[in-house]
Coordinates of C-alpha atoms in Angstrom, one line a residue:
M1 CA 2.5 -25.5 -3.2
K2 CA 2.7 -22.2 -5.1
N3 CA 0.0 -23.4 -7.5
I4 CA -2.3 -24.3 -4.6
I5 CA -1.7 -20.9 -3.0
A6 CA -2.3 -19.0 -6.2
A7 CA -5.5 -20.9 -6.8
L8 CA -6.9 -20.1 -3.4
C9 CA -6.0 -16.4 -3.0
I10 CA -9.2 -14.5 -2.4
F11 CA -9.4 -11.0 -3.8
L12 CA -11.7 -8.4 -2.4
T13 CA -14.2 -7.3 -5.0
V14 CA -16.3 -4.3 -4.0
S15 CA -19.6 -4.3 -5.8
L16 CA -20.9 -1.1 -7.1
A17 CA -24.5 -2.3 -7.0
G18 CA -27.2 -0.3 -5.2
C19 CA -25.6 3.2 -5.5
S20 CA -27.6 6.2 -6.5
F21 CA -28.1 10.0 -6.3
G22 CA -30.7 12.6 -5.7
A23 CA -32.4 14.4 -2.8
K24 CA -35.9 13.2 -3.6
N25 CA -35.4 9.5 -3.6
G26 CA -32.1 9.2 -1.9
I27 CA -31.2 8.3 1.7
K28 CA -29.2 10.7 3.8
N29 CA -27.1 9.2 6.5
E30 CA -25.6 11.1 9.4
E31 CA -22.9 9.6 11.7
S32 CA -22.2 10.6 15.2
P33 CA -20.1 13.7 15.1
R34 CA -16.3 13.1 14.9
I35 CA -14.6 15.5 17.3
I36 CA -11.0 16.7 17.0
N37 CA -9.7 18.8 19.9
S38 CA -6.4 20.5 19.2
G39 CA -6.4 22.1 22.6
T40 CA -3.9 21.9 25.4
K41 CA -4.1 22.5 29.1
E42 CA -2.6 26.0 28.6
E43 CA -4.8 27.1 25.8
V44 CA -8.2 25.9 24.7
K45 CA -8.3 25.9 20.9
N46 CA -11.1 25.4 18.4
K47 CA -13.0 22.1 18.5
V48 CA -13.9 20.8 15.1
T49 CA -16.6 18.3 14.5
F50 CA -17.7 16.7 11.3
N51 CA -20.0 13.9 10.1
Y52 CA -20.4 12.3 6.8
Q53 CA -23.5 12.8 4.7
S54 CA -24.4 10.4 1.9
N55 CA -27.1 10.3 -0.8
S56 CA -28.0 8.0 -3.6
I57 CA -30.6 7.6 -6.4
D58 CA -31.3 5.3 -9.4
K59 CA -32.2 7.0 -12.7
K60 CA -34.7 4.7 -14.5
D61 CA -36.4 4.6 -17.8
N62 CA -40.2 4.3 -18.3
S63 CA -40.1 0.6 -17.9
G64 CA -38.3 0.8 -14.6
K65 CA -34.9 -0.3 -15.9
V66 CA -32.0 1.3 -14.0
L67 CA -29.9 3.4 -16.4
L68 CA -27.7 5.3 -14.1
K69 CA -26.6 4.7 -10.5
W70 CA -24.9 7.5 -8.6
S71 CA -23.9 8.1 -5.0
Y72 CA -21.9 10.5 -2.9
S73 CA -20.4 10.8 0.6
Y74 CA -18.9 14.0 2.0
P75 CA -18.2 15.7 5.3
V76 CA -20.0 18.6 7.0
F77 CA -17.9 20.6 9.5
K78 CA -18.8 22.5 12.6
F79 CA -16.4 24.7 14.7
S80 CA -16.9 25.5 18.4
Q81 CA -15.6 29.0 17.7
D82 CA -17.0 29.9 14.3
N83 CA -17.1 33.2 12.4
G84 CA -18.5 31.8 9.2
V85 CA -15.5 29.7 8.3
A86 CA -17.3 26.3 8.6
E87 CA -20.0 27.5 6.2
K88 CA -17.4 28.6 3.7
I89 CA -15.7 25.2 3.9
N90 CA -18.9 23.3 3.6
K91 CA -20.0 25.4 0.6
L92 CA -16.7 24.7 -1.1
I93 CA -17.0 20.9 -0.6
K94 CA -20.7 20.8 -1.6
S95 CA -19.9 22.7 -4.8
K96 CA -17.6 19.9 -5.8
V97 CA -20.4 17.4 -5.3
D98 CA -22.8 19.5 -7.3
D99 CA -20.3 19.9 -10.1
F100 CA -19.8 16.2 -10.3
E101 CA -23.5 15.5 -10.4
Q102 CA -24.1 17.9 -13.2
N103 CA -21.1 16.7 -15.2
L104 CA -22.0 13.1 -14.7
F105 CA -25.6 13.7 -15.9
E106 CA -24.5 15.7 -18.9
S107 CA -21.8 13.2 -20.0
T108 CA -24.1 10.2 -19.8
E109 CA -27.3 11.8 -21.1
S110 CA -26.4 11.2 -24.8
L111 CA -25.3 7.6 -24.1
I112 CA -28.5 6.8 -22.3
S113 CA -30.7 8.4 -25.0
N114 CA -28.9 6.5 -27.8
S115 CA -31.3 3.6 -28.5
E116 CA -28.6 1.7 -30.4
I117 CA -26.5 1.2 -27.3
V118 CA -27.5 -2.0 -25.4
M119 CA -26.7 -1.6 -21.7
R120 CA -25.9 -4.8 -19.9
V121 CA -25.2 -3.0 -16.7
P122 CA -26.1 0.6 -15.6
Y123 CA -23.7 3.5 -15.9
N124 CA -22.6 4.7 -12.5
G125 CA -20.8 7.4 -10.6
I126 CA -19.3 7.6 -7.1
F127 CA -18.1 10.8 -5.5
E128 CA -16.4 10.3 -2.1
V129 CA -14.8 13.0 0.0
A130 CA -12.7 11.6 2.9
V131 CA -11.3 13.8 5.7
R132 CA -7.5 13.4 5.9
R133 CA -6.6 16.1 8.4
C134 CA -8.9 18.1 10.7
D135 CA -7.6 20.6 13.3
D136 CA -7.7 24.3 14.1
K137 CA -5.0 24.9 11.5
V138 CA -5.8 22.8 8.5
I139 CA -8.8 21.0 7.0
A140 CA -7.8 18.6 4.2
V141 CA -9.8 16.2 2.2
E142 CA -9.2 13.6 -0.5
I143 CA -11.7 13.3 -3.3
M144 CA -12.3 10.1 -5.3
D145 CA -14.4 10.6 -8.5
S146 CA -15.3 7.3 -10.0
R147 CA -17.3 6.8 -13.3
F148 CA -18.4 3.8 -15.3
T149 CA -19.7 4.6 -18.8
G150 CA -18.9 1.2 -20.4
G151 CA -15.8 -0.8 -20.9
A152 CA -13.9 -3.2 -18.7
H153 CA -14.1 -1.2 -15.5
S154 CA -14.7 2.3 -14.0
M155 CA -12.2 5.1 -14.1
E156 CA -11.1 7.0 -11.0
N157 CA -9.7 10.5 -10.5
Y158 CA -8.1 11.6 -7.3
T159 CA -7.7 15.1 -6.1
G160 CA -7.1 16.9 -2.8
I161 CA -8.1 20.1 -1.2
T162 CA -6.2 21.7 1.7
I163 CA -7.9 24.6 3.5
D164 CA -6.8 27.1 6.1
A165 CA -9.0 26.5 9.1
K166 CA -8.7 30.1 10.2
T167 CA -9.9 31.7 7.0
G168 CA -11.7 28.9 5.1
K169 CA -9.6 29.6 2.0
E170 CA -7.8 27.0 0.0
I171 CA -4.0 26.8 0.5
S172 CA -1.8 26.6 -2.6
F173 CA 1.2 24.4 -2.4
D174 CA 3.6 27.4 -2.9
N175 CA 2.0 29.1 0.2
L176 CA 2.7 26.1 2.5
A177 CA 6.2 27.5 3.0
D178 CA 8.1 30.8 2.9
N179 CA 10.6 29.1 0.6
S180 CA 8.5 27.0 -1.8
T181 CA 11.6 26.0 -3.7
K182 CA 13.1 24.3 -0.7
L183 CA 9.7 22.7 0.2
K184 CA 9.5 21.2 -3.3
A185 CA 13.1 20.0 -3.0
D186 CA 12.3 18.4 0.4
V187 CA 9.2 16.6 -0.9
S188 CA 10.8 15.6 -4.2
N189 CA 13.9 14.1 -2.5
S190 CA 11.8 12.1 0.0
I191 CA 9.7 10.7 -2.8
T192 CA 12.8 9.7 -4.8
Q193 CA 13.9 7.7 -1.7
L194 CA 10.5 6.1 -1.5
C195 CA 10.7 5.1 -5.2
L196 CA 14.0 3.4 -4.7
Q197 CA 12.4 0.9 -2.3
Q198 CA 11.6 -2.4 -3.9
S199 CA 7.9 -2.3 -2.7
Y200 CA 7.5 0.9 -4.9
K201 CA 9.8 0.0 -7.8
S202 CA 8.0 -3.3 -8.3
K203 CA 4.7 -1.6 -9.0
M204 CA 5.9 1.3 -11.2
M205 CA 5.5 1.3 -14.9
N206 CA 7.7 4.3 -15.8
E207 CA 10.3 5.6 -13.4
S208 CA 10.6 8.9 -15.3
T209 CA 7.1 10.1 -14.5
Y210 CA 6.2 9.5 -10.9
I211 CA 8.5 12.1 -9.2
N212 CA 7.4 15.0 -11.4
I213 CA 6.1 17.0 -8.4
D214 CA 5.0 20.0 -10.6
E215 CA 2.5 17.8 -12.4
Y216 CA 1.0 16.7 -9.1
I217 CA 0.7 20.3 -7.8
K218 CA -0.8 21.6 -11.1
N219 CA -3.5 18.9 -11.1
N220 CA -4.3 19.3 -7.3
K221 CA -3.1 15.8 -6.6
W222 CA -1.8 16.6 -3.1
Y223 CA -3.0 17.5 0.4
L224 CA -1.7 17.8 4.0
S225 CA -2.7 14.8 6.0
D226 CA -2.1 14.0 9.7
S227 CA 1.0 12.1 8.5
G228 CA 2.6 14.7 6.2
V229 CA 2.4 15.9 2.6
V230 CA 0.6 13.4 0.4
L231 CA 0.9 13.2 -3.4
M232 CA -1.4 10.8 -5.2
S233 CA -1.7 9.4 -8.7
N234 CA -4.6 8.1 -10.8
P235 CA -4.7 4.5 -11.9
Y236 CA -2.6 3.9 -15.1
E237 CA -0.5 7.1 -14.4
V238 CA 2.4 5.3 -12.6
A239 CA 1.1 1.8 -12.0
C240 CA -1.4 -0.6 -13.5
Y241 CA -5.2 -0.2 -12.8
A242 CA -5.4 -3.0 -10.3
E243 CA -2.8 -1.1 -8.1
G244 CA -5.2 1.8 -7.8
S245 CA -4.0 5.2 -6.6
V246 CA -0.3 5.1 -5.7
K247 CA 0.2 7.6 -2.8
F248 CA 3.5 9.1 -1.7
T249 CA 3.6 10.3 2.0
V250 CA 6.4 12.6 3.1
P251 CA 6.3 12.8 6.9
Y252 CA 6.3 16.2 8.6
E253 CA 9.6 15.4 10.3
K254 CA 11.3 15.4 6.9
I255 CA 9.9 18.9 5.9
S256 CA 11.7 21.7 7.7
S257 CA 10.4 24.5 5.5
L258 CA 6.6 24.2 6.3
K259 CA 5.1 27.3 7.8
K260 CA 4.3 27.1 11.5
N261 CA 0.7 28.1 10.6
Y262 CA 0.3 24.6 9.0
S263 CA 2.4 22.5 11.3
Y264 CA 0.8 19.4 12.8
E265 CA 0.6 19.0 16.6
G266 CA -1.6 16.0 16.9
N267 CA -0.7 12.3 17.6
Y268 CA 2.4 11.1 15.8
K269 CA 1.5 9.0 12.7
I270 CA 3.1 7.9 9.5
H271 CA 0.5 6.3 7.2
S272 CA 0.9 3.8 4.4
R273 CA -1.2 1.5 2.3
T274 CA -0.3 -2.1 2.8
D275 CA 2.2 -3.6 0.4
Y276 CA 4.3 -0.4 0.6
E277 CA 7.3 -0.1 2.9
I278 CA 7.9 2.5 5.7
A279 CA 11.5 3.1 6.9
K280 CA 11.5 4.2 10.6
D281 CA 13.6 3.7 13.7
L282 CA 11.2 1.7 15.8
N283 CA 13.3 1.0 18.9
G284 CA 15.4 4.2 19.3
D285 CA 18.7 2.6 18.4
G286 CA 19.5 5.2 15.8
S287 CA 19.0 2.9 12.7
E288 CA 15.9 2.7 10.6
E289 CA 13.9 -0.6 10.4
K290 CA 12.2 -1.5 7.1
V291 CA 8.5 -2.2 7.9
L292 CA 6.2 -3.9 5.4
V293 CA 2.6 -5.0 6.1
S294 CA 0.8 -7.0 3.3
G295 CA -2.8 -8.2 3.0
R296 CA -4.6 -5.5 0.9
N297 CA -6.0 -8.0 -1.7
S298 CA -6.6 -11.0 0.4
Q299 CA -7.1 -12.4 4.0
I300 CA -3.4 -13.3 4.2
I301 CA -2.1 -10.5 6.4
N302 CA 1.6 -10.5 7.2
L303 CA 4.3 -8.3 8.8
K304 CA 7.9 -8.1 7.8
I305 CA 10.6 -6.1 9.6
N306 CA 14.0 -5.9 7.9
N307 CA 12.8 -8.7 5.6
K308 CA 12.1 -11.0 8.6
D309 CA 8.7 -12.7 8.6
Y310 CA 6.6 -12.1 11.7
L311 CA 3.5 -14.0 10.5
E312 CA 3.4 -16.3 13.6
K313 CA 3.7 -13.3 15.9
I314 CA 0.6 -11.7 14.6
A315 CA -1.4 -14.9 14.2
D316 CA -3.9 -14.0 16.9
M317 CA -5.4 -11.1 15.0
D318 CA -9.1 -11.6 14.1
V319 CA -8.8 -11.8 10.4
E320 CA -11.9 -13.8 9.5
D321 CA -13.6 -12.2 6.5
C322 CA -11.1 -9.3 6.8
Y323 CA -8.3 -7.7 4.8
A324 CA -5.6 -5.1 5.6
L325 CA -5.8 -1.9 3.6
D326 CA -3.7 0.5 5.7
Y327 CA -1.1 0.5 8.4
N328 CA 0.7 3.2 10.4
I329 CA 3.7 3.9 12.5
V330 CA 2.5 5.6 15.7
D331 CA 3.7 6.6 19.2
L332 CA 1.6 5.1 21.9
D333 CA 3.8 6.6 24.7
K334 CA 5.8 9.7 24.1
S335 CA 7.8 9.1 27.3
D336 CA 9.5 6.0 25.9
K337 CA 11.9 5.5 22.9
Y338 CA 9.6 3.3 20.8
K339 CA 7.4 3.8 17.8
E340 CA 4.7 1.2 17.3
I341 CA 3.3 -0.5 14.2
A342 CA -0.5 -0.2 13.9
I343 CA -2.1 -2.7 11.6
E344 CA -5.7 -2.0 10.5
V345 CA -7.9 -5.0 9.9
R346 CA -11.1 -4.2 8.1
K347 CA -14.2 -6.3 7.7
D348 CA -15.0 -7.2 4.1
P349 CA -17.9 -4.8 3.5
M350 CA -19.9 -7.5 1.6
K351 CA -19.8 -9.8 4.7
L352 CA -21.2 -7.3 7.2
S353 CA -24.7 -7.9 8.6
K354 CA -25.7 -5.0 6.4
P355 CA -23.4 -5.1 3.3
V356 CA -21.8 -1.9 2.3
Y357 CA -21.8 -1.2 -1.5
G358 CA -19.5 1.0 -3.4
H359 CA -16.3 2.8 -2.2
K360 CA -17.8 4.1 1.0
V361 CA -14.7 3.5 3.1
N362 CA -16.0 5.7 5.9
D363 CA -18.6 3.0 6.6
F364 CA -16.2 0.1 6.8
V365 CA -15.8 -1.7 10.2
G366 CA -12.5 -2.8 11.6
K367 CA -9.9 -2.9 14.4
T368 CA -6.3 -1.6 14.8
Y369 CA -3.7 -3.9 16.3
F370 CA -0.5 -2.4 17.9
Y371 CA 2.9 -4.1 18.0
R372 CA 6.1 -2.8 19.5
Y373 CA 9.5 -3.9 18.0
K374 CA 12.2 -3.9 20.6
G375 CA 15.0 -5.2 18.4
D376 CA 16.7 -8.6 18.0
E377 CA 13.5 -10.0 16.6
D378 CA 11.5 -9.2 19.8
L379 CA 8.0 -8.1 18.8
E380 CA 5.5 -7.4 21.6
Y381 CA 1.8 -7.3 21.2
C382 CA 0.4 -4.1 22.8
G383 CA -3.3 -4.6 22.3
C384 CA -6.0 -3.4 19.8
I385 CA -8.8 -0.8 19.6
D386 CA -12.2 -1.1 17.8
K387 CA -11.3 1.9 15.5
L388 CA -9.2 2.6 12.5
V389 CA -6.1 4.8 13.1
T390 CA -6.2 6.1 9.5
D391 CA -9.5 7.8 10.4
C392 CA -8.1 11.2 11.4
S393 CA -10.7 11.6 14.2
T394 CA -9.3 8.6 16.1
D395 CA -7.2 9.7 19.1
Y396 CA -5.4 6.4 19.6
R397 CA -3.7 7.5 22.7
K398 CA -7.0 8.0 24.5
E399 CA -8.4 4.7 23.4
K400 CA -8.3 1.8 25.9
L401 CA -6.1 -1.0 24.5
I402 CA -7.8 -4.4 24.5
K403 CA -5.2 -7.0 25.2
N404 CA -7.1 -10.2 24.5
T405 CA -7.5 -11.2 20.8
V406 CA -10.3 -13.5 19.7
S407 CA -8.5 -16.8 20.0
K408 CA -6.8 -15.9 23.3
T409 CA -10.2 -15.3 25.0
N410 CA -10.8 -19.0 24.6
T411 CA -8.4 -20.7 27.0
S412 CA -8.8 -24.1 25.2
V413 CA -7.2 -22.8 22.0
I414 CA -3.7 -24.2 21.6
S415 CA -0.8 -22.1 20.5
I416 CA 1.1 -22.3 17.2
E417 CA 4.0 -24.0 18.9
E418 CA 1.6 -26.6 20.4
A419 CA 0.1 -27.2 16.9
K420 CA 3.6 -27.8 15.5
K421 CA 4.2 -30.3 18.2
V422 CA 1.0 -32.2 17.2
I423 CA 2.4 -32.5 13.7
K424 CA 5.9 -33.6 14.7
E425 CA 4.5 -36.3 17.0
N426 CA 1.7 -37.6 14.8
A427 CA 2.5 -37.0 11.1
K428 CA 4.4 -40.0 9.8
N429 CA 5.5 -38.1 6.7
F430 CA 7.2 -35.5 8.8
K431 CA 10.9 -36.2 8.9
S432 CA 14.0 -35.0 10.8
G433 CA 15.4 -31.9 9.1
Y434 CA 12.0 -30.7 7.9
T435 CA 10.9 -27.2 8.8
L436 CA 7.4 -26.1 9.6
H437 CA 6.1 -22.7 8.3
Y438 CA 2.9 -21.2 9.7
S439 CA 0.7 -19.8 6.9
Q440 CA -2.7 -18.4 6.2
D441 CA -2.9 -19.4 2.6
L442 CA -5.4 -22.2 3.0
K443 CA -8.6 -21.9 5.1
A444 CA -10.5 -24.8 6.8
K445 CA -13.8 -23.4 5.5
D446 CA -12.5 -23.7 1.9
F447 CA -12.5 -27.5 2.4
N448 CA -15.7 -27.7 4.6
I449 CA -13.5 -28.7 7.5
P450 CA -15.9 -28.1 10.5
E451 CA -13.5 -26.4 12.9
E452 CA -11.0 -23.6 13.1
T453 CA -7.5 -24.7 12.3
Y454 CA -3.9 -23.6 12.0
M455 CA -2.3 -24.2 8.6
F456 CA 1.4 -25.1 8.0
F457 CA 3.5 -26.2 5.1
C458 CA 6.8 -28.0 5.7
S459 CA 10.0 -27.7 3.6
D460 CA 12.8 -30.3 3.3
E461 CA 16.5 -29.6 3.4
N462 CA 16.3 -28.2 -0.2
E463 CA 13.5 -25.8 0.8
T464 CA 11.1 -27.8 -1.3
T465 CA 7.6 -28.1 0.0
A466 CA 7.1 -31.7 1.3
A467 CA 3.6 -31.6 2.8
V468 CA 0.8 -29.3 4.0
Y469 CA -0.9 -29.6 7.4
M470 CA -3.8 -28.3 9.3
V471 CA -4.3 -28.7 13.1
G472 CA -7.6 -28.1 14.9
K473 CA -7.2 -25.1 17.3
T474 CA -9.1 -26.8 20.1
S475 CA -9.5 -30.4 19.1
K476 CA -5.8 -30.9 18.0
N477 CA -7.1 -32.9 15.0
L478 CA -4.4 -33.5 12.4
Y479 CA -5.2 -33.0 8.7
I480 CA -2.6 -33.8 6.0
G481 CA -2.7 -32.6 2.4
P482 CA -0.5 -33.0 -0.7
S483 CA 2.3 -30.6 -1.6
N484 CA 1.0 -30.2 -5.2
G485 CA -1.8 -31.3 -7.4
D486 CA -5.5 -31.0 -6.6
P487 CA -5.8 -29.7 -3.0
Y488 CA -7.5 -31.8 -0.3
F489 CA -6.9 -32.7 3.4
N490 CA -7.2 -36.1 5.1
L491 CA -8.3 -36.2 8.7
M492 CA -5.9 -38.5 10.4
K493 CA -6.6 -40.9 13.4
D494 CA -3.9 -43.3 14.7
G495 CA -1.8 -42.7 11.6
K496 CA -4.6 -43.5 9.1
A497 CA -6.8 -41.3 6.9
V498 CA -10.4 -41.6 8.1
K499 CA -12.0 -38.8 6.1
R500 CA -11.1 -36.6 3.1
Y501 CA -12.1 -33.0 2.7
S502 CA -11.7 -31.7 -0.9
I503 CA -11.5 -28.0 -2.0
I504 CA -14.8 -26.3 -2.6
R505 CA -15.1 -25.2 -6.2
K506 CA -16.8 -21.8 -6.5

């Protein structure tokens, strides 16, 4: 079974084709303004709006061959009460874009002009500035600088800028607190605890380097987000290239030394990339639950709480052509004792009606599903919203939760328990003592099976995979496949195989 699963895991590959830079031939895109209001009923504070602007151009030779592709995306801010601060912030961010453009052109000019170099693919550069906190106290952005000038893959560099929203000036790490030594100790101790978690340890290459907080500060690899203090690494610095930028988030609640000027008063949120654990008391019983959401590199999205698998509980999420990149711990209702798990499901950018190329995460489309853990393995679905909570402009408490998921809107769709019953009653190779496990490893479309299905594998008393099944969500058709070898499924009728569906080789 493991061989079958490994052969069918689908990894998201984001193409860099079509990216470019320059005002003359590029395309500028303006979104609807994102509004953050930090005001209360007692005091109306500054409203901050921002939208992302993007541009692109292809640099070509005389024959029309593309030599360099370059694109950028960055925010432009407006304040409702502005004394020139927004202009100062916008100039600072735009200067970073301009510096990247100049440096990229200079660094690739000699390569492009060298006639001995045969270019199979164009050089390219991507510069993306994403807003991570935006209120009347702090504006913070994360910058991703990506360049490909030959070799196996591009190289990325991540930096952060944290700005005082009152003055428009950058905030140094030491100025975040009156006692910077205590602040560093708080952050360093919290990161050490993160790195002791298996989800972090399993990805690290060298345990002696990734908690050197002074290196992160010196290289501007930090910022204040709406979750806390974030430190971030480049690929290869603490983990392999495929792991990308490893980020360490220290929640505000664990930083007692932060100046009030920079405290966060917005909606509660602890952010994490999927495949990294968050430890948080979810049900108010005084003990922390270990939460882990997986699904960053494939369509197999899972939730574990205290190492207990809740895949069946979240099976109704619409994950077709989707993956999970981020999740958060949030507080939907401040009046109760619970903290909720918010799982973000993003559409594969290459499968949208208008495909999105490059790393332009601000353009990705997705939903957030909320779950409340009440203890004793009781997980309640709270609903979903058509926005991503990681976007700092999303006020999730003001969004109307949609209770129905895609499959539940169709009343003819059977439940997972009903599908299990179909197997137990109709599969002759299912024996007493076997256990059925719901899974998302195999997809009906990968076998040209013309309907939506649930997929299960069953294990015997020795926990050895005995068989693999699919059950039609509306038809209740039963499909049986082998536990190993070349994967296929037989459609069963009256105990006999009437049609075989083989794996589609791509």
